[in-house]
């Protein structure tokens, strides 16, 4: 039987975190990722059937009891995941108590799940209600998107429309828009609750002056979602850095054309500008 370290899951997680690092979105220990695995998937390996230790978590996750997550460790650097996967990530099972997890593999130097694990688990709960195939929560610090949180009003509608206007791919990839919460202290249950509430309507939630939480059915899809959001944020930032006035961008009519062409279910509330004069934000 194959060992878990040789699995596609560990490989894909290491590659994804490495890509996040190489994009410059996860400096030092910035960012964290969790990937849900099924009991059948975990059962296919020779070394994932024993509880190595129990780790307390600061949130009652009993709703997820029995579920398995491969998750990055707190304080770990994404640039090291490829070389030290068994040290810097862990496979955990949420136990029946809900406030503890069983470590099945990894964290072999005594490590623990990310400090944002409550936010991950709360977001998984929200997204699983919307999408039974939900697998991944990804948190990272995409530079241009974070920069926009200093200059664009912190409203989900303003952010979504601004990003949609930068590139036709945007509304295709995130037709529901992006959710924006107020600035809050990271690593707390409060920011997790706010994020999870937004996750009922959005797969991308912007944390002002910090980063983004994104959800999806696979590592690739979730990564692609963040990439697309950040690409539009980069275009916006580049325009602003050019110092010029925005003379033209995608219009509401262009959004409608994309919705028709790609058969999108877009967020109706974001499809018309607010009453006040709206330029590009
Ligand atoms: P961790 O090292 O605990 O995963 O925290 C990184 C981070 O980005 C916090 O928001
Ligand atoms: Zn962070």
PDB file of C-alpha atoms and ligand atoms in Angstrom:
ATOM      1  CA  UNK A   1       0.000   0.000   0.000  1.00  0.00           C
ATOM      2  CA  UNK A   2       1.213   3.467  -0.835  1.00  0.00           C
ATOM      3  CA  UNK A   3       2.362   5.830   1.881  1.00  0.00           C
ATOM      4  CA  UNK A   4       0.477   9.078   2.262  1.00  0.00           C
ATOM      5  CA  UNK A   5       3.570  11.161   1.573  1.00  0.00           C
ATOM      6  CA  UNK A   6       3.616   9.725  -1.961  1.00  0.00           C
ATOM      7  CA  UNK A   7      -0.041  10.588  -2.572  1.00  0.00           C
ATOM      8  CA  UNK A   8      -1.345  12.974  -5.175  1.00  0.00           C
ATOM      9  CA  UNK A   9      -2.881  15.028  -2.350  1.00  0.00           C
ATOM     10  CA  UNK A  10       0.448  15.818  -0.683  1.00  0.00           C
ATOM     11  CA  UNK A  11       2.028  16.430  -4.086  1.00  0.00           C
ATOM     12  CA  UNK A  12      -0.747  18.795  -5.218  1.00  0.00           C
ATOM     13  CA  UNK A  13      -0.797  20.652  -1.911  1.00  0.00           C
ATOM     14  CA  UNK A  14       2.990  21.151  -2.035  1.00  0.00           C
ATOM     15  CA  UNK A  15       2.824  22.344  -5.650  1.00  0.00           C
ATOM     16  CA  UNK A  16      -0.042  24.731  -4.944  1.00  0.00           C
ATOM     17  CA  UNK A  17       1.582  26.285  -1.880  1.00  0.00           C
ATOM     18  CA  UNK A  18       4.821  26.587  -3.859  1.00  0.00           C
ATOM     19  CA  UNK A  19       2.959  28.393  -6.646  1.00  0.00           C
ATOM     20  CA  UNK A  20       1.336  30.704  -4.116  1.00  0.00           C
ATOM     21  CA  UNK A  21       4.781  31.474  -2.721  1.00  0.00           C
ATOM     22  CA  UNK A  22       6.309  32.060  -6.162  1.00  0.00           C
ATOM     23  CA  UNK A  23       3.529  34.520  -7.005  1.00  0.00           C
ATOM     24  CA  UNK A  24       4.616  36.564  -3.984  1.00  0.00           C
ATOM     25  CA  UNK A  25       1.284  36.105  -2.259  1.00  0.00           C
ATOM     26  CA  UNK A  26       2.659  34.230   0.769  1.00  0.00           C
ATOM     27  CA  UNK A  27       5.667  35.913   2.273  1.00  0.00           C
ATOM     28  CA  UNK A  28       7.249  34.234   5.319  1.00  0.00           C
ATOM     29  CA  UNK A  29       4.481  32.112   6.905  1.00  0.00           C
ATOM     30  CA  UNK A  30       1.695  34.093   5.215  1.00  0.00           C
ATOM     31  CA  UNK A  31      -1.247  32.091   3.909  1.00  0.00           C
ATOM     32  CA  UNK A  32      -2.814  28.725   4.678  1.00  0.00           C
ATOM     33  CA  UNK A  33      -4.687  26.035   2.761  1.00  0.00           C
ATOM     34  CA  UNK A  34      -7.019  23.195   3.762  1.00  0.00           C
ATOM     35  CA  UNK A  35      -8.152  20.361   1.498  1.00  0.00           C
ATOM     36  CA  UNK A  36     -11.012  18.022   2.466  1.00  0.00           C
ATOM     37  CA  UNK A  37     -10.432  14.316   1.811  1.00  0.00           C
ATOM     38  CA  UNK A  38     -13.017  11.556   2.115  1.00  0.00           C
ATOM     39  CA  UNK A  39     -12.634   8.567   4.474  1.00  0.00           C
ATOM     40  CA  UNK A  40     -12.285   6.310   1.400  1.00  0.00           C
ATOM     41  CA  UNK A  41      -9.490   8.465   0.004  1.00  0.00           C
ATOM     42  CA  UNK A  42      -7.634   8.455   3.324  1.00  0.00           C
ATOM     43  CA  UNK A  43      -8.235   4.706   3.791  1.00  0.00           C
ATOM     44  CA  UNK A  44      -6.237   3.928   0.653  1.00  0.00           C
ATOM     45  CA  UNK A  45      -2.915   4.557   2.458  1.00  0.00           C
ATOM     46  CA  UNK A  46      -0.926   2.315   4.792  1.00  0.00           C
ATOM     47  CA  UNK A  47      -0.027   4.985   7.342  1.00  0.00           C
ATOM     48  CA  UNK A  48      -3.149   7.072   7.983  1.00  0.00           C
ATOM     49  CA  UNK A  49      -5.152   4.770  10.282  1.00  0.00           C
ATOM     50  CA  UNK A  50      -3.623   5.640  13.660  1.00  0.00           C
ATOM     51  CA  UNK A  51      -4.195   8.735  15.765  1.00  0.00           C
ATOM     52  CA  UNK A  52      -0.732  10.196  16.380  1.00  0.00           C
ATOM     53  CA  UNK A  53      -1.918  12.834  18.822  1.00  0.00           C
ATOM     54  CA  UNK A  54      -4.898  15.026  19.593  1.00  0.00           C
ATOM     55  CA  UNK A  55      -4.750  18.756  19.016  1.00  0.00           C
ATOM     56  CA  UNK A  56      -7.245  21.183  20.578  1.00  0.00           C
ATOM     57  CA  UNK A  57      -8.893  23.758  18.305  1.00  0.00           C
ATOM     58  CA  UNK A  58     -10.504  27.009  19.397  1.00  0.00           C
ATOM     59  CA  UNK A  59     -13.880  26.390  17.775  1.00  0.00           C
ATOM     60  CA  UNK A  60     -16.661  23.829  18.050  1.00  0.00           C
ATOM     61  CA  UNK A  61     -16.412  21.970  14.735  1.00  0.00           C
ATOM     62  CA  UNK A  62     -18.669  19.048  15.734  1.00  0.00           C
ATOM     63  CA  UNK A  63     -20.734  19.748  12.594  1.00  0.00           C
ATOM     64  CA  UNK A  64     -17.723  18.421  10.676  1.00  0.00           C
ATOM     65  CA  UNK A  65     -17.039  15.412  12.981  1.00  0.00           C
ATOM     66  CA  UNK A  66     -15.345  12.574  11.106  1.00  0.00           C
ATOM     67  CA  UNK A  67     -14.222  14.759   8.209  1.00  0.00           C
ATOM     68  CA  UNK A  68     -10.574  14.731   7.121  1.00  0.00           C
ATOM     69  CA  UNK A  69      -8.531  17.777   6.107  1.00  0.00           C
ATOM     70  CA  UNK A  70      -5.000  18.083   4.844  1.00  0.00           C
ATOM     71  CA  UNK A  71      -3.972  21.467   6.236  1.00  0.00           C
ATOM     72  CA  UNK A  72      -0.888  23.669   6.359  1.00  0.00           C
ATOM     73  CA  UNK A  73       0.771  24.253   9.728  1.00  0.00           C
ATOM     74  CA  UNK A  74       0.822  27.470  11.688  1.00  0.00           C
ATOM     75  CA  UNK A  75       4.043  29.436  11.283  1.00  0.00           C
ATOM     76  CA  UNK A  76       5.182  27.330   8.313  1.00  0.00           C
ATOM     77  CA  UNK A  77       6.673  28.862   5.172  1.00  0.00           C
ATOM     78  CA  UNK A  78       5.012  27.949   1.874  1.00  0.00           C
ATOM     79  CA  UNK A  79       8.414  28.017   0.189  1.00  0.00           C
ATOM     80  CA  UNK A  80       9.382  24.954   2.283  1.00  0.00           C
ATOM     81  CA  UNK A  81       6.321  22.748   1.716  1.00  0.00           C
ATOM     82  CA  UNK A  82       7.790  20.892  -1.264  1.00  0.00           C
ATOM     83  CA  UNK A  83      10.895  19.887   0.677  1.00  0.00           C
ATOM     84  CA  UNK A  84       9.298  19.220   4.074  1.00  0.00           C
ATOM     85  CA  UNK A  85       5.676  18.180   3.502  1.00  0.00           C
ATOM     86  CA  UNK A  86       5.517  15.815   6.483  1.00  0.00           C
ATOM     87  CA  UNK A  87       6.727  18.554   8.779  1.00  0.00           C
ATOM     88  CA  UNK A  88       4.816  21.551   7.398  1.00  0.00           C
ATOM     89  CA  UNK A  89       1.403  20.015   6.718  1.00  0.00           C
ATOM     90  CA  UNK A  90      -0.809  17.566   8.564  1.00  0.00           C
ATOM     91  CA  UNK A  91      -3.745  15.286   7.886  1.00  0.00           C
ATOM     92  CA  UNK A  92      -6.335  15.672  10.611  1.00  0.00           C
ATOM     93  CA  UNK A  93      -9.754  14.232  11.389  1.00  0.00           C
ATOM     94  CA  UNK A  94     -12.288  16.334  13.262  1.00  0.00           C
ATOM     95  CA  UNK A  95     -13.200  14.232  16.284  1.00  0.00           C
ATOM     96  CA  UNK A  96     -16.616  13.848  17.877  1.00  0.00           C
ATOM     97  CA  UNK A  97     -15.912  16.403  20.593  1.00  0.00           C
ATOM     98  CA  UNK A  98     -15.574  19.023  17.845  1.00  0.00           C
ATOM     99  CA  UNK A  99     -13.032  21.069  19.815  1.00  0.00           C
ATOM    100  CA  UNK A 100     -10.185  18.652  19.096  1.00  0.00           C
ATOM    101  CA  UNK A 101      -8.716  17.092  15.993  1.00  0.00           C
ATOM    102  CA  UNK A 102      -7.001  13.727  15.590  1.00  0.00           C
ATOM    103  CA  UNK A 103      -3.650  13.985  13.834  1.00  0.00           C
ATOM    104  CA  UNK A 104      -3.336  11.068  11.383  1.00  0.00           C
ATOM    105  CA  UNK A 105      -0.210  12.082   9.492  1.00  0.00           C
ATOM    106  CA  UNK A 106       2.309  14.947   9.329  1.00  0.00           C
ATOM    107  CA  UNK A 107       3.260  17.814  11.680  1.00  0.00           C
ATOM    108  CA  UNK A 108       6.103  15.451  12.638  1.00  0.00           C
ATOM    109  CA  UNK A 109       8.022  18.049  14.631  1.00  0.00           C
ATOM    110  CA  UNK A 110       5.060  18.810  16.909  1.00  0.00           C
ATOM    111  CA  UNK A 111       3.382  21.330  14.612  1.00  0.00           C
ATOM    112  CA  UNK A 112      -0.272  22.312  14.624  1.00  0.00           C
ATOM    113  CA  UNK A 113      -2.846  23.503  12.045  1.00  0.00           C
ATOM    114  CA  UNK A 114      -2.855  27.117  10.882  1.00  0.00           C
ATOM    115  CA  UNK A 115      -4.001  29.806  13.308  1.00  0.00           C
ATOM    116  CA  UNK A 116      -6.775  30.497  10.767  1.00  0.00           C
ATOM    117  CA  UNK A 117      -8.149  26.953  11.085  1.00  0.00           C
ATOM    118  CA  UNK A 118     -11.404  28.126  12.765  1.00  0.00           C
ATOM    119  CA  UNK A 119     -11.995  30.467   9.792  1.00  0.00           C
ATOM    120  CA  UNK A 120     -11.244  27.591   7.405  1.00  0.00           C
ATOM    121  CA  UNK A 121     -13.620  25.190   9.143  1.00  0.00           C
ATOM    122  CA  UNK A 122     -16.421  27.751   9.438  1.00  0.00           C
ATOM    123  CA  UNK A 123     -15.966  28.555   5.725  1.00  0.00           C
ATOM    124  CA  UNK A 124     -16.000  24.841   4.824  1.00  0.00           C
ATOM    125  CA  UNK A 125     -19.293  24.497   6.718  1.00  0.00           C
ATOM    126  CA  UNK A 126     -20.829  27.430   4.792  1.00  0.00           C
ATOM    127  CA  UNK A 127     -19.600  26.302   1.391  1.00  0.00           C
ATOM    128  CA  UNK A 128     -20.568  22.636   1.931  1.00  0.00           C
ATOM    129  CA  UNK A 129     -24.156  23.854   2.391  1.00  0.00           C
ATOM    130  CA  UNK A 130     -23.953  25.573  -1.010  1.00  0.00           C
ATOM    131  CA  UNK A 131     -21.911  22.917  -2.780  1.00  0.00           C
ATOM    132  CA  UNK A 132     -21.560  19.267  -1.675  1.00  0.00           C
ATOM    133  CA  UNK A 133     -18.333  18.998  -3.728  1.00  0.00           C
ATOM    134  CA  UNK A 134     -16.660  21.774  -1.721  1.00  0.00           C
ATOM    135  CA  UNK A 135     -13.079  20.739  -0.887  1.00  0.00           C
ATOM    136  CA  UNK A 136     -10.677  23.656  -0.539  1.00  0.00           C
ATOM    137  CA  UNK A 137     -10.291  26.826   1.499  1.00  0.00           C
ATOM    138  CA  UNK A 138      -7.313  28.964   0.531  1.00  0.00           C
ATOM    139  CA  UNK A 139      -6.048  32.041   2.350  1.00  0.00           C
ATOM    140  CA  UNK A 140      -3.258  34.188   0.894  1.00  0.00           C
ATOM    141  CA  UNK A 141      -2.051  37.805   0.626  1.00  0.00           C
ATOM    142  CA  UNK A 142      -2.346  38.845  -3.065  1.00  0.00           C
ATOM    143  CA  UNK A 143      -0.543  42.178  -3.251  1.00  0.00           C
ATOM    144  CA  UNK A 144      -2.672  44.127  -5.715  1.00  0.00           C
ATOM    145  CA  UNK A 145      -5.981  43.048  -4.230  1.00  0.00           C
ATOM    146  CA  UNK A 146      -4.757  44.042  -0.763  1.00  0.00           C
ATOM    147  CA  UNK A 147      -3.572  47.384  -2.172  1.00  0.00           C
ATOM    148  CA  UNK A 148      -7.048  48.056  -3.571  1.00  0.00           C
ATOM    149  CA  UNK A 149      -8.505  47.791  -0.049  1.00  0.00           C
ATOM    150  CA  UNK A 150      -6.798  51.102   0.736  1.00  0.00           C
ATOM    151  CA  UNK A 151      -8.286  53.011  -2.192  1.00  0.00           C
ATOM    152  CA  UNK A 152     -11.601  51.422  -3.202  1.00  0.00           C
ATOM    153  CA  UNK A 153     -14.614  51.781  -0.860  1.00  0.00           C
ATOM    154  CA  UNK A 154     -15.023  48.600   1.208  1.00  0.00           C
ATOM    155  CA  UNK A 155     -18.274  47.439  -0.348  1.00  0.00           C
ATOM    156  CA  UNK A 156     -18.816  44.051  -1.995  1.00  0.00           C
ATOM    157  CA  UNK A 157     -20.628  45.714  -4.883  1.00  0.00           C
ATOM    158  CA  UNK A 158     -17.960  48.372  -5.524  1.00  0.00           C
ATOM    159  CA  UNK A 159     -15.181  45.806  -5.374  1.00  0.00           C
ATOM    160  CA  UNK A 160     -16.975  43.315  -7.579  1.00  0.00           C
ATOM    161  CA  UNK A 161     -17.899  45.825 -10.258  1.00  0.00           C
ATOM    162  CA  UNK A 162     -14.415  47.338 -10.289  1.00  0.00           C
ATOM    163  CA  UNK A 163     -12.849  43.889 -10.764  1.00  0.00           C
ATOM    164  CA  UNK A 164     -15.428  42.866 -13.376  1.00  0.00           C
ATOM    165  CA  UNK A 165     -14.653  46.005 -15.388  1.00  0.00           C
ATOM    166  CA  UNK A 166     -10.956  45.184 -15.668  1.00  0.00           C
ATOM    167  CA  UNK A 167     -11.206  42.025 -17.765  1.00  0.00           C
ATOM    168  CA  UNK A 168     -13.998  40.007 -19.419  1.00  0.00           C
ATOM    169  CA  UNK A 169     -12.724  36.839 -17.717  1.00  0.00           C
ATOM    170  CA  UNK A 170     -13.652  38.248 -14.302  1.00  0.00           C
ATOM    171  CA  UNK A 171     -17.434  38.018 -14.472  1.00  0.00           C
ATOM    172  CA  UNK A 172     -17.085  34.615 -16.152  1.00  0.00           C
ATOM    173  CA  UNK A 173     -14.948  33.213 -13.314  1.00  0.00           C
ATOM    174  CA  UNK A 174     -16.713  34.915 -10.392  1.00  0.00           C
ATOM    175  CA  UNK A 175     -20.219  35.856 -11.619  1.00  0.00           C
ATOM    176  CA  UNK A 176     -21.436  36.176  -8.024  1.00  0.00           C
ATOM    177  CA  UNK A 177     -18.815  38.889  -7.376  1.00  0.00           C
ATOM    178  CA  UNK A 178     -16.571  39.016  -4.325  1.00  0.00           C
ATOM    179  CA  UNK A 179     -17.586  39.595  -0.711  1.00  0.00           C
ATOM    180  CA  UNK A 180     -15.830  42.233   1.377  1.00  0.00           C
ATOM    181  CA  UNK A 181     -15.825  42.263   5.192  1.00  0.00           C
ATOM    182  CA  UNK A 182     -14.560  45.104   7.434  1.00  0.00           C
ATOM    183  CA  UNK A 183     -10.990  44.982   8.719  1.00  0.00           C
ATOM    184  CA  UNK A 184     -10.833  42.552  11.657  1.00  0.00           C
ATOM    185  CA  UNK A 185      -8.109  40.961  13.761  1.00  0.00           C
ATOM    186  CA  UNK A 186      -6.860  37.766  12.038  1.00  0.00           C
ATOM    187  CA  UNK A 187      -6.654  34.397  13.782  1.00  0.00           C
ATOM    188  CA  UNK A 188      -9.908  34.954  15.685  1.00  0.00           C
ATOM    189  CA  UNK A 189     -13.264  33.205  15.670  1.00  0.00           C
ATOM    190  CA  UNK A 190     -14.930  36.579  15.002  1.00  0.00           C
ATOM    191  CA  UNK A 191     -13.233  37.014  11.615  1.00  0.00           C
ATOM    192  CA  UNK A 192     -14.098  33.377  10.873  1.00  0.00           C
ATOM    193  CA  UNK A 193     -17.778  33.983  11.599  1.00  0.00           C
ATOM    194  CA  UNK A 194     -17.877  37.086   9.379  1.00  0.00           C
ATOM    195  CA  UNK A 195     -16.020  35.309   6.578  1.00  0.00           C
ATOM    196  CA  UNK A 196     -18.219  32.215   6.760  1.00  0.00           C
ATOM    197  CA  UNK A 197     -21.365  34.369   6.637  1.00  0.00           C
ATOM    198  CA  UNK A 198     -20.122  35.979   3.391  1.00  0.00           C
ATOM    199  CA  UNK A 199     -19.217  32.526   2.054  1.00  0.00           C
ATOM    200  CA  UNK A 200     -22.949  31.776   1.845  1.00  0.00           C
ATOM    201  CA  UNK A 201     -23.057  34.092  -1.179  1.00  0.00           C
ATOM    202  CA  UNK A 202     -19.456  34.329  -2.433  1.00  0.00           C
ATOM    203  CA  UNK A 203     -16.520  31.973  -3.012  1.00  0.00           C
ATOM    204  CA  UNK A 204     -14.089  34.868  -2.555  1.00  0.00           C
ATOM    205  CA  UNK A 205     -14.038  36.999   0.589  1.00  0.00           C
ATOM    206  CA  UNK A 206     -11.673  39.969   0.787  1.00  0.00           C
ATOM    207  CA  UNK A 207      -9.995  40.710   4.122  1.00  0.00           C
ATOM    208  CA  UNK A 208      -9.128  44.432   3.933  1.00  0.00           C
ATOM    209  CA  UNK A 209      -5.461  45.328   4.413  1.00  0.00           C
ATOM    210  CA  UNK A 210      -4.654  41.619   4.752  1.00  0.00           C
ATOM    211  CA  UNK A 211      -5.651  39.167   2.021  1.00  0.00           C
ATOM    212  CA  UNK A 212      -8.319  36.883   0.705  1.00  0.00           C
ATOM    213  CA  UNK A 213     -10.231  33.718   1.610  1.00  0.00           C
ATOM    214  CA  UNK A 214     -11.313  31.601  -1.349  1.00  0.00           C
ATOM    215  CA  UNK A 215     -13.289  28.349  -1.671  1.00  0.00           C
ATOM    216  CA  UNK A 216     -13.631  25.703  -4.343  1.00  0.00           C
ATOM    217  CA  UNK A 217     -13.992  22.066  -5.374  1.00  0.00           C
ATOM    218  CA  UNK A 218     -10.287  21.545  -6.110  1.00  0.00           C
ATOM    219  CA  UNK A 219      -6.903  23.132  -5.462  1.00  0.00           C
ATOM    220  CA  UNK A 220      -6.599  24.133  -9.129  1.00  0.00           C
ATOM    221  CA  UNK A 221     -10.009  25.721  -9.293  1.00  0.00           C
ATOM    222  CA  UNK A 222      -9.562  27.668  -6.045  1.00  0.00           C
ATOM    223  CA  UNK A 223      -6.090  28.784  -7.068  1.00  0.00           C
ATOM    224  CA  UNK A 224      -7.468  29.863 -10.473  1.00  0.00           C
ATOM    225  CA  UNK A 225     -10.177  31.871  -8.751  1.00  0.00           C
ATOM    226  CA  UNK A 226      -7.627  33.813  -6.692  1.00  0.00           C
ATOM    227  CA  UNK A 227      -5.413  34.213  -9.762  1.00  0.00           C
ATOM    228  CA  UNK A 228      -8.270  35.743 -11.757  1.00  0.00           C
ATOM    229  CA  UNK A 229      -9.267  38.132  -8.977  1.00  0.00           C
ATOM    230  CA  UNK A 230      -5.646  39.170  -8.510  1.00  0.00           C
ATOM    231  CA  UNK A 231      -5.129  39.605 -12.280  1.00  0.00           C
ATOM    232  CA  UNK A 232      -7.964  42.146 -12.375  1.00  0.00           C
ATOM    233  CA  UNK A 233      -6.540  43.823  -9.263  1.00  0.00           C
ATOM    234  CA  UNK A 234      -3.158  44.026 -11.008  1.00  0.00           C
ATOM    235  CA  UNK A 235      -4.727  45.654 -14.079  1.00  0.00           C
ATOM    236  CA  UNK A 236      -6.534  48.146 -11.833  1.00  0.00           C
ATOM    237  CA  UNK A 237      -3.326  48.912  -9.936  1.00  0.00           C
ATOM    238  CA  UNK A 238      -1.350  49.302 -13.156  1.00  0.00           C
ATOM    239  CA  UNK A 239      -3.911  51.747 -14.532  1.00  0.00           C
ATOM    240  CA  UNK A 240      -3.747  53.777 -11.337  1.00  0.00           C
ATOM    241  CA  UNK A 241       0.063  53.643 -11.346  1.00  0.00           C
ATOM    242  CA  UNK A 242       0.022  55.016 -14.896  1.00  0.00           C
ATOM    243  CA  UNK A 243      -1.571  58.018 -13.248  1.00  0.00           C
ATOM    244  CA  UNK A 244      -4.104  58.538 -15.966  1.00  0.00           C
ATOM    245  CA  UNK A 245      -7.828  58.962 -15.838  1.00  0.00           C
ATOM    246  CA  UNK A 246      -9.763  55.855 -16.829  1.00  0.00           C
ATOM    247  CA  UNK A 247     -11.231  56.712 -20.212  1.00  0.00           C
ATOM    248  CA  UNK A 248     -13.014  53.427 -20.884  1.00  0.00           C
ATOM    249  CA  UNK A 249     -13.602  50.023 -19.315  1.00  0.00           C
ATOM    250  CA  UNK A 250     -16.135  47.186 -19.552  1.00  0.00           C
ATOM    251  CA  UNK A 251     -19.699  48.487 -19.350  1.00  0.00           C
ATOM    252  CA  UNK A 252     -22.960  47.091 -17.973  1.00  0.00           C
ATOM    253  CA  UNK A 253     -23.857  46.152 -21.541  1.00  0.00           C
ATOM    254  CA  UNK A 254     -20.563  44.234 -21.820  1.00  0.00           C
ATOM    255  CA  UNK A 255     -21.453  42.365 -18.590  1.00  0.00           C
ATOM    256  CA  UNK A 256     -24.848  41.425 -20.096  1.00  0.00           C
ATOM    257  CA  UNK A 257     -23.176  40.173 -23.280  1.00  0.00           C
ATOM    258  CA  UNK A 258     -20.798  37.979 -21.253  1.00  0.00           C
ATOM    259  CA  UNK A 259     -23.665  36.630 -19.153  1.00  0.00           C
ATOM    260  CA  UNK A 260     -25.539  35.683 -22.327  1.00  0.00           C
ATOM    261  CA  UNK A 261     -22.528  34.224 -24.132  1.00  0.00           C
ATOM    262  CA  UNK A 262     -21.326  32.127 -21.184  1.00  0.00           C
ATOM    263  CA  UNK A 263     -24.753  31.412 -19.688  1.00  0.00           C
ATOM    264  CA  UNK A 264     -23.743  32.891 -16.321  1.00  0.00           C
ATOM    265  CA  UNK A 265     -25.822  33.264 -13.190  1.00  0.00           C
ATOM    266  CA  UNK A 266     -24.436  36.631 -12.182  1.00  0.00           C
ATOM    267  CA  UNK A 267     -25.200  38.659  -9.086  1.00  0.00           C
ATOM    268  CA  UNK A 268     -28.179  40.790 -10.229  1.00  0.00           C
ATOM    269  CA  UNK A 269     -27.660  43.345  -7.452  1.00  0.00           C
ATOM    270  CA  UNK A 270     -24.193  44.137  -8.846  1.00  0.00           C
ATOM    271  CA  UNK A 271     -25.244  44.535 -12.464  1.00  0.00           C
ATOM    272  CA  UNK A 272     -26.370  48.127 -12.255  1.00  0.00           C
ATOM    273  CA  UNK A 273     -24.300  51.011 -10.917  1.00  0.00           C
ATOM    274  CA  UNK A 274     -25.172  52.726  -7.658  1.00  0.00           C
ATOM    275  CA  UNK A 275     -27.090  55.972  -7.884  1.00  0.00           C
ATOM    276  CA  UNK A 276     -24.049  58.159  -7.276  1.00  0.00           C
ATOM    277  CA  UNK A 277     -21.684  58.755 -10.172  1.00  0.00           C
ATOM    278  CA  UNK A 278     -19.622  55.642 -10.461  1.00  0.00           C
ATOM    279  CA  UNK A 279     -16.471  55.817 -12.479  1.00  0.00           C
ATOM    280  CA  UNK A 280     -14.404  52.709 -12.326  1.00  0.00           C
ATOM    281  CA  UNK A 281     -14.650  51.888  -8.631  1.00  0.00           C
TER     282      UNK A 281
HETATM  283  P1  LIG B   1      -0.457  30.769   9.970  1.00  0.00           P
HETATM  284  O1  LIG B   1       1.053  30.721   9.884  1.00  0.00           O
HETATM  285  O2  LIG B   1      -0.956  30.472  11.358  1.00  0.00           O
HETATM  286  O3  LIG B   1      -1.099  29.881   8.924  1.00  0.00           O
HETATM  287  O4  LIG B   1      -0.923  32.267   9.674  1.00  0.00           O
HETATM  288  C1  LIG B   1      -0.587  32.900   8.481  1.00  0.00           C
HETATM  289  C2  LIG B   1      -1.551  33.954   8.091  1.00  0.00           C
HETATM  290  O5  LIG B   1      -1.579  34.357   6.942  1.00  0.00           O
HETATM  291  C3  LIG B   1      -2.482  34.499   9.113  1.00  0.00           C
HETATM  292  O6  LIG B   1      -3.502  35.263   8.547  1.00  0.00           O
HETATM  293 ZN1  LIG B   2      -2.947  36.005   6.499  1.00  0.00          ZN
END
